[in-house]
mmCIF file of C-alpha atoms in Angstrom:
data_model
loop_
_atom_site.group_PDB
_atom_site.id
_atom_site.type_symbol
_atom_site.label_atom_id
_atom_site.label_comp_id
_atom_site.label_asym_id
_atom_site.label_seq_id
_atom_site.Cartn_x
_atom_site.Cartn_y
_atom_site.Cartn_z
ATOM 1 C CA MET A 10 0.000 0.000 0.000
ATOM 2 C CA LYS A 11 1.524 3.268 -1.131
ATOM 3 C CA PRO A 12 1.486 6.123 1.359
ATOM 4 C CA ASN A 13 -0.660 9.114 0.459
ATOM 5 C CA ILE A 14 1.847 11.878 -0.108
ATOM 6 C CA LYS A 15 -0.825 14.595 0.109
ATOM 7 C CA ILE A 16 -1.956 13.516 3.603
ATOM 8 C CA ILE A 17 1.626 13.357 4.848
ATOM 9 C CA PHE A 18 2.246 16.884 3.595
ATOM 10 C CA ILE A 19 -0.853 18.172 5.382
ATOM 11 C CA TRP A 20 0.228 16.684 8.713
ATOM 12 C CA ILE A 21 3.725 18.116 8.359
ATOM 13 C CA SER A 22 2.254 21.572 7.708
ATOM 14 C CA ILE A 23 0.024 21.324 10.772
ATOM 15 C CA GLY A 24 2.996 20.353 12.948
ATOM 16 C CA LEU A 25 5.049 23.289 11.696
ATOM 17 C CA LEU A 26 2.206 25.719 12.450
ATOM 18 C CA ILE A 27 1.812 24.387 16.014
ATOM 19 C CA ALA A 28 5.562 24.660 16.647
ATOM 20 C CA ALA A 29 5.644 28.225 15.356
ATOM 21 C CA GLY A 30 2.744 29.195 17.652
ATOM 22 C CA VAL A 31 4.459 27.780 20.723
ATOM 23 C CA ILE A 32 7.718 29.640 19.963
ATOM 24 C CA THR A 33 5.882 32.924 19.370
ATOM 25 C CA SER A 34 3.939 32.609 22.632
ATOM 26 C CA GLY A 35 7.123 31.973 24.609
ATOM 27 C CA CYS A 36 8.806 35.059 23.200
ATOM 28 C CA SER A 37 5.784 37.206 24.011
ATOM 29 C CA ASN A 38 5.755 36.067 27.642
ATOM 30 C CA GLU A 39 9.484 36.687 27.972
ATOM 31 C CA ASN A 40 9.208 40.199 26.578
ATOM 32 C CA ALA A 41 6.229 40.929 28.797
ATOM 33 C CA SER A 42 8.212 39.953 31.878
ATOM 34 C CA LYS A 43 10.900 42.456 30.891
ATOM 35 C CA VAL A 44 8.474 45.389 30.622
ATOM 36 C CA PRO A 45 9.270 47.810 33.505
ATOM 37 C CA VAL A 46 6.488 48.640 35.975
ATOM 38 C CA ILE A 47 5.941 52.397 36.212
ATOM 39 C CA THR A 48 4.487 53.771 39.442
ATOM 40 C CA ASP A 49 2.722 57.103 39.148
ATOM 41 C CA THR A 50 4.083 58.840 42.230
ATOM 42 C CA LEU A 51 2.958 62.238 41.012
ATOM 43 C CA HIS A 52 -0.731 61.352 41.178
ATOM 44 C CA ALA A 53 -0.515 58.834 43.997
ATOM 45 C CA PRO A 54 -2.943 59.560 46.865
ATOM 46 C CA GLU A 55 -1.349 61.473 49.710
ATOM 47 C CA THR A 56 -1.271 59.821 53.106
ATOM 48 C CA THR A 57 -1.977 62.000 56.108
ATOM 49 C CA PRO A 58 0.321 61.222 59.055
ATOM 50 C CA VAL A 59 -1.536 60.214 62.178
ATOM 51 C CA PRO A 60 -0.732 62.700 64.956
ATOM 52 C CA GLY A 61 0.743 61.197 68.089
ATOM 53 C CA ILE A 62 -1.267 61.287 71.285
ATOM 54 C CA SER A 63 0.390 63.765 73.635
ATOM 55 C CA LYS A 64 0.991 62.542 77.149
ATOM 56 C CA PRO A 65 -0.493 64.538 79.999
ATOM 57 C CA PRO A 66 2.020 66.442 82.135
ATOM 58 C CA SER A 67 3.628 64.311 84.821
ATOM 59 C CA LEU A 68 3.753 67.100 87.399
ATOM 60 C CA THR A 69 0.525 68.474 88.828
ATOM 61 C CA VAL A 70 0.207 71.196 91.452
ATOM 62 C CA GLY A 71 -2.652 71.775 93.860
ATOM 63 C CA ALA A 72 -3.025 73.964 96.935
ATOM 64 C CA ILE A 73 -5.377 74.711 99.793
ATOM 65 C CA PRO A 74 -5.241 77.171 102.709
ATOM 66 C CA GLU A 75 -4.728 75.613 106.115
ATOM 67 C CA ILE A 76 -7.969 77.270 107.316
ATOM 68 C CA SER A 77 -10.922 78.667 105.351
ATOM 69 C CA SER A 78 -10.352 82.336 106.260
ATOM 70 C CA TYR A 79 -8.048 84.590 108.260
ATOM 71 C CA LEU A 80 -8.440 87.722 110.340
ATOM 72 C CA PRO A 81 -6.316 90.800 109.560
ATOM 73 C CA GLY A 82 -2.770 90.404 110.854
ATOM 74 C CA GLU A 83 -2.843 86.594 111.061
ATOM 75 C CA THR A 84 -0.177 84.599 109.244
ATOM 76 C CA VAL A 85 -1.679 82.946 106.169
ATOM 77 C CA GLN A 86 -0.509 79.403 105.482
ATOM 78 C CA VAL A 87 -1.183 77.670 102.159
ATOM 79 C CA ARG A 88 -0.224 74.043 101.586
ATOM 80 C CA ILE A 89 1.028 73.579 98.006
ATOM 81 C CA ALA A 90 1.254 69.935 96.882
ATOM 82 C CA PHE A 91 3.505 68.887 93.991
ATOM 83 C CA LYS A 92 2.526 65.436 92.683
ATOM 84 C CA ASN A 93 4.306 63.243 90.131
ATOM 85 C CA SER A 94 1.779 61.212 88.130
ATOM 86 C CA GLY A 95 4.308 60.039 85.524
ATOM 87 C CA GLU A 96 6.368 56.878 85.182
ATOM 88 C CA ASN A 97 9.760 58.505 85.810
ATOM 89 C CA PRO A 98 11.171 60.559 88.682
ATOM 90 C CA VAL A 99 10.745 64.324 88.369
ATOM 91 C CA GLN A 100 13.453 66.670 89.607
ATOM 92 C CA ILE A 101 12.320 70.205 90.450
ATOM 93 C CA LYS A 102 15.029 72.852 90.293
ATOM 94 C CA SER A 103 15.069 76.236 92.056
ATOM 95 C CA PHE A 104 12.617 75.007 94.665
ATOM 96 C CA PRO A 105 10.295 76.446 95.824
ATOM 97 C CA PRO A 106 9.243 78.060 92.546
ATOM 98 C CA GLU A 107 8.298 81.706 92.222
ATOM 99 C CA ILE A 108 5.046 82.463 94.068
ATOM 100 C CA SER A 109 2.905 85.585 94.077
ATOM 101 C CA VAL A 110 -0.167 86.717 96.009
ATOM 102 C CA ASN A 111 -2.594 88.656 93.815
ATOM 103 C CA ASN A 112 -5.686 90.751 94.327
ATOM 104 C CA PRO A 113 -8.311 91.368 91.593
ATOM 105 C CA SER A 114 -8.174 95.131 92.222
ATOM 106 C CA PHE A 115 -4.491 95.721 93.000
ATOM 107 C CA GLY A 116 -2.737 93.015 90.975
ATOM 108 C CA VAL A 117 0.408 91.493 92.488
ATOM 109 C CA VAL A 118 0.446 92.289 96.199
ATOM 110 C CA ARG A 119 3.306 90.116 97.422
ATOM 111 C CA SER A 120 5.896 88.193 95.420
ATOM 112 C CA TYR A 121 8.336 85.511 96.547
ATOM 113 C CA PRO A 122 11.345 84.704 94.333
ATOM 114 C CA CYS A 123 12.233 81.107 93.600
ATOM 115 C CA GLY A 124 14.521 79.224 95.954
ATOM 116 C CA SER A 125 17.823 77.485 95.318
ATOM 117 C CA ASP A 126 17.005 73.928 96.412
ATOM 118 C CA THR A 127 16.509 70.871 94.198
ATOM 119 C CA ILE A 128 14.037 68.130 95.089
ATOM 120 C CA THR A 129 13.224 64.802 93.425
ATOM 121 C CA ILE A 130 9.728 63.319 93.433
ATOM 122 C CA GLU A 131 9.513 59.628 92.586
ATOM 123 C CA SER A 132 6.799 58.186 90.363
ATOM 124 C CA GLY A 133 3.465 58.372 92.187
ATOM 125 C CA GLY A 134 4.955 60.489 94.977
ATOM 126 C CA SER A 135 4.213 64.008 96.166
ATOM 127 C CA TYR A 136 5.889 66.820 98.074
ATOM 128 C CA ASP A 137 4.138 69.463 100.202
ATOM 129 C CA TYR A 138 5.392 73.003 100.641
ATOM 130 C CA ILE A 139 3.875 75.447 103.139
ATOM 131 C CA MET A 140 3.770 79.040 101.904
ATOM 132 C CA LYS A 141 3.519 81.611 104.711
ATOM 133 C CA TRP A 142 2.243 85.139 104.138
ATOM 134 C CA ASP A 143 2.137 87.819 106.836
ATOM 135 C CA GLN A 144 -0.586 89.725 104.917
ATOM 136 C CA CYS A 145 1.862 92.481 104.059
ATOM 137 C CA ASN A 146 2.532 93.721 100.536
ATOM 138 C CA ASN A 147 5.935 94.155 98.934
ATOM 139 C CA ASP A 148 6.276 97.489 100.755
ATOM 140 C CA GLU A 149 5.750 95.718 104.097
ATOM 141 C CA LYS A 150 2.357 97.405 104.598
ATOM 142 C CA GLN A 151 -0.734 95.586 105.850
ATOM 143 C CA THR A 152 -3.062 94.594 103.016
ATOM 144 C CA GLU A 153 -6.801 95.134 103.076
ATOM 145 C CA PRO A 154 -9.348 92.396 103.779
ATOM 146 C CA GLY A 155 -10.613 90.642 100.664
ATOM 147 C CA ILE A 156 -10.043 87.636 98.448
ATOM 148 C CA TYR A 157 -6.509 86.910 97.256
ATOM 149 C CA SER A 158 -5.213 84.311 94.821
ATOM 150 C CA VAL A 159 -1.967 82.379 95.183
ATOM 151 C CA GLU A 160 -0.128 81.950 91.883
ATOM 152 C CA ILE A 161 2.939 79.869 90.997
ATOM 153 C CA LEU A 162 5.240 80.593 88.057
ATOM 154 C CA ASP A 163 8.085 78.902 86.196
ATOM 155 C CA VAL A 164 8.335 75.440 87.758
ATOM 156 C CA SER A 165 11.582 74.142 86.232
ATOM 157 C CA CYS A 166 11.798 70.330 86.098
ATOM 158 C CA VAL A 167 13.934 67.556 84.650
ATOM 159 C CA GLU A 168 12.155 64.348 83.632
ATOM 160 C CA ASN A 169 13.784 61.424 81.816
ATOM 161 C CA GLY A 170 16.698 63.674 80.846
ATOM 162 C CA ASN A 171 14.448 66.379 79.392
ATOM 163 C CA GLU A 172 14.104 69.866 80.861
ATOM 164 C CA ILE A 173 10.481 71.011 81.150
ATOM 165 C CA LEU A 174 9.121 74.377 82.255
ATOM 166 C CA TYR A 175 5.646 74.274 83.776
ATOM 167 C CA TYR A 176 3.345 77.275 84.239
ATOM 168 C CA SER A 177 5.538 79.795 82.440
ATOM 169 C CA GLU A 178 2.535 82.149 82.299
ATOM 170 C CA GLY A 179 1.538 81.495 85.895
ATOM 171 C CA ARG A 180 -1.291 79.495 87.395
ATOM 172 C CA ASP A 181 -3.664 80.218 90.270
ATOM 173 C CA VAL A 182 -3.609 77.310 92.711
ATOM 174 C CA ALA A 183 -5.543 78.621 95.723
ATOM 175 C CA GLN A 184 -7.667 81.456 97.094
ATOM 176 C CA VAL A 185 -7.172 83.125 100.453
ATOM 177 C CA VAL A 186 -9.954 84.964 102.301
ATOM 178 C CA ILE A 187 -9.031 87.802 104.674
ATOM 179 C CA GLU A 188 -12.043 88.690 106.826
ATOM 180 C CA TYR A 189 -13.159 92.135 107.844
ATOM 181 C CA PRO A 190 -13.133 92.528 111.627
ATOM 182 C CA GLY A 191 -16.950 92.479 111.663
ATOM 183 C CA GLY A 192 -17.640 89.773 109.093
ATOM 184 C CA ALA A 193 -16.352 87.365 106.499
ATOM 185 C CA VAL A 194 -15.649 88.133 102.854
ATOM 186 C CA ASN A 195 -17.146 85.990 100.105
ATOM 187 C CA ASP A 196 -17.051 87.026 96.439
ATOM 188 C CA GLY A 197 -16.708 90.670 97.406
ATOM 189 C CA LEU A 198 -19.677 90.643 99.817
ATOM 190 C CA ILE A 199 -19.550 90.864 103.604
ATOM 191 C CA PHE A 200 -21.441 88.238 105.555
ATOM 192 C CA PRO A 201 -21.901 87.988 109.326
ATOM 193 C CA THR A 202 -19.571 85.681 111.179
ATOM 194 C CA SER A 203 -20.879 82.516 112.818
ATOM 195 C CA LYS A 204 -20.648 84.229 116.206
ATOM 196 C CA GLU A 205 -22.852 87.088 115.034
ATOM 197 C CA ILE A 206 -25.377 84.654 113.528
ATOM 198 C CA THR A 207 -25.603 82.778 116.845
ATOM 199 C CA GLU A 208 -26.112 86.033 118.760
ATOM 200 C CA ASN A 209 -28.843 87.167 116.342
ATOM 201 C CA ILE A 210 -30.694 83.845 116.662
ATOM 202 C CA TYR A 211 -30.528 84.123 120.467
ATOM 203 C CA LYS A 212 -31.904 87.693 120.348
ATOM 204 C CA ALA A 213 -34.700 86.623 117.980
ATOM 205 C CA ARG A 214 -35.730 83.827 120.338
ATOM 206 C CA GLN A 215 -35.789 86.254 123.256
ATOM 207 C CA LEU A 216 -38.038 88.658 121.342
ATOM 208 C CA SER A 217 -40.421 85.876 120.278
ATOM 209 C CA SER A 218 -40.847 84.725 123.866
ATOM 210 C CA ILE A 219 -41.995 88.166 125.049
#
């Protein structure tokens, strides 16, 4: 049986076409892998940096007068508490800091410069300082009865190797009430003392019994 030359030729042609297709596909993939990837940085969306959460100050200061009010001439004592709420020790330089006694009408009445001591408050600890005021102004004259504020300024500290200045613009930490001889002062008004109230109640009872 003689082989059909035409059929053989057809099969050879088909094989050549398949081989050519495979070679062409391989070259295309290779060239595609060599195509550089271009990133459009000019029109890429901008990312907004997330702001860090600021830590609260480690040093806090609070104060309270030893008694609610004073009579003229008495020595005023205010307990000022310095508390360290941070994780590291806080060193306060020039202790005690600058302190002033102010009046709403007269401004600064008495000022105390900062000291020269250095104290260290451990984490979670506190330190109390007693400020004493003889009720005199900077000219050593007796001040008038009224309401006075105690202000601290420029508390210089070192925490974790960093120098920090607290209350550079001043901060009121307590109020002091100086009574009039015949009554107490409250928000600029004069109220009877407890002794006068008791006497008035006694007199009223006497009148009602007549």
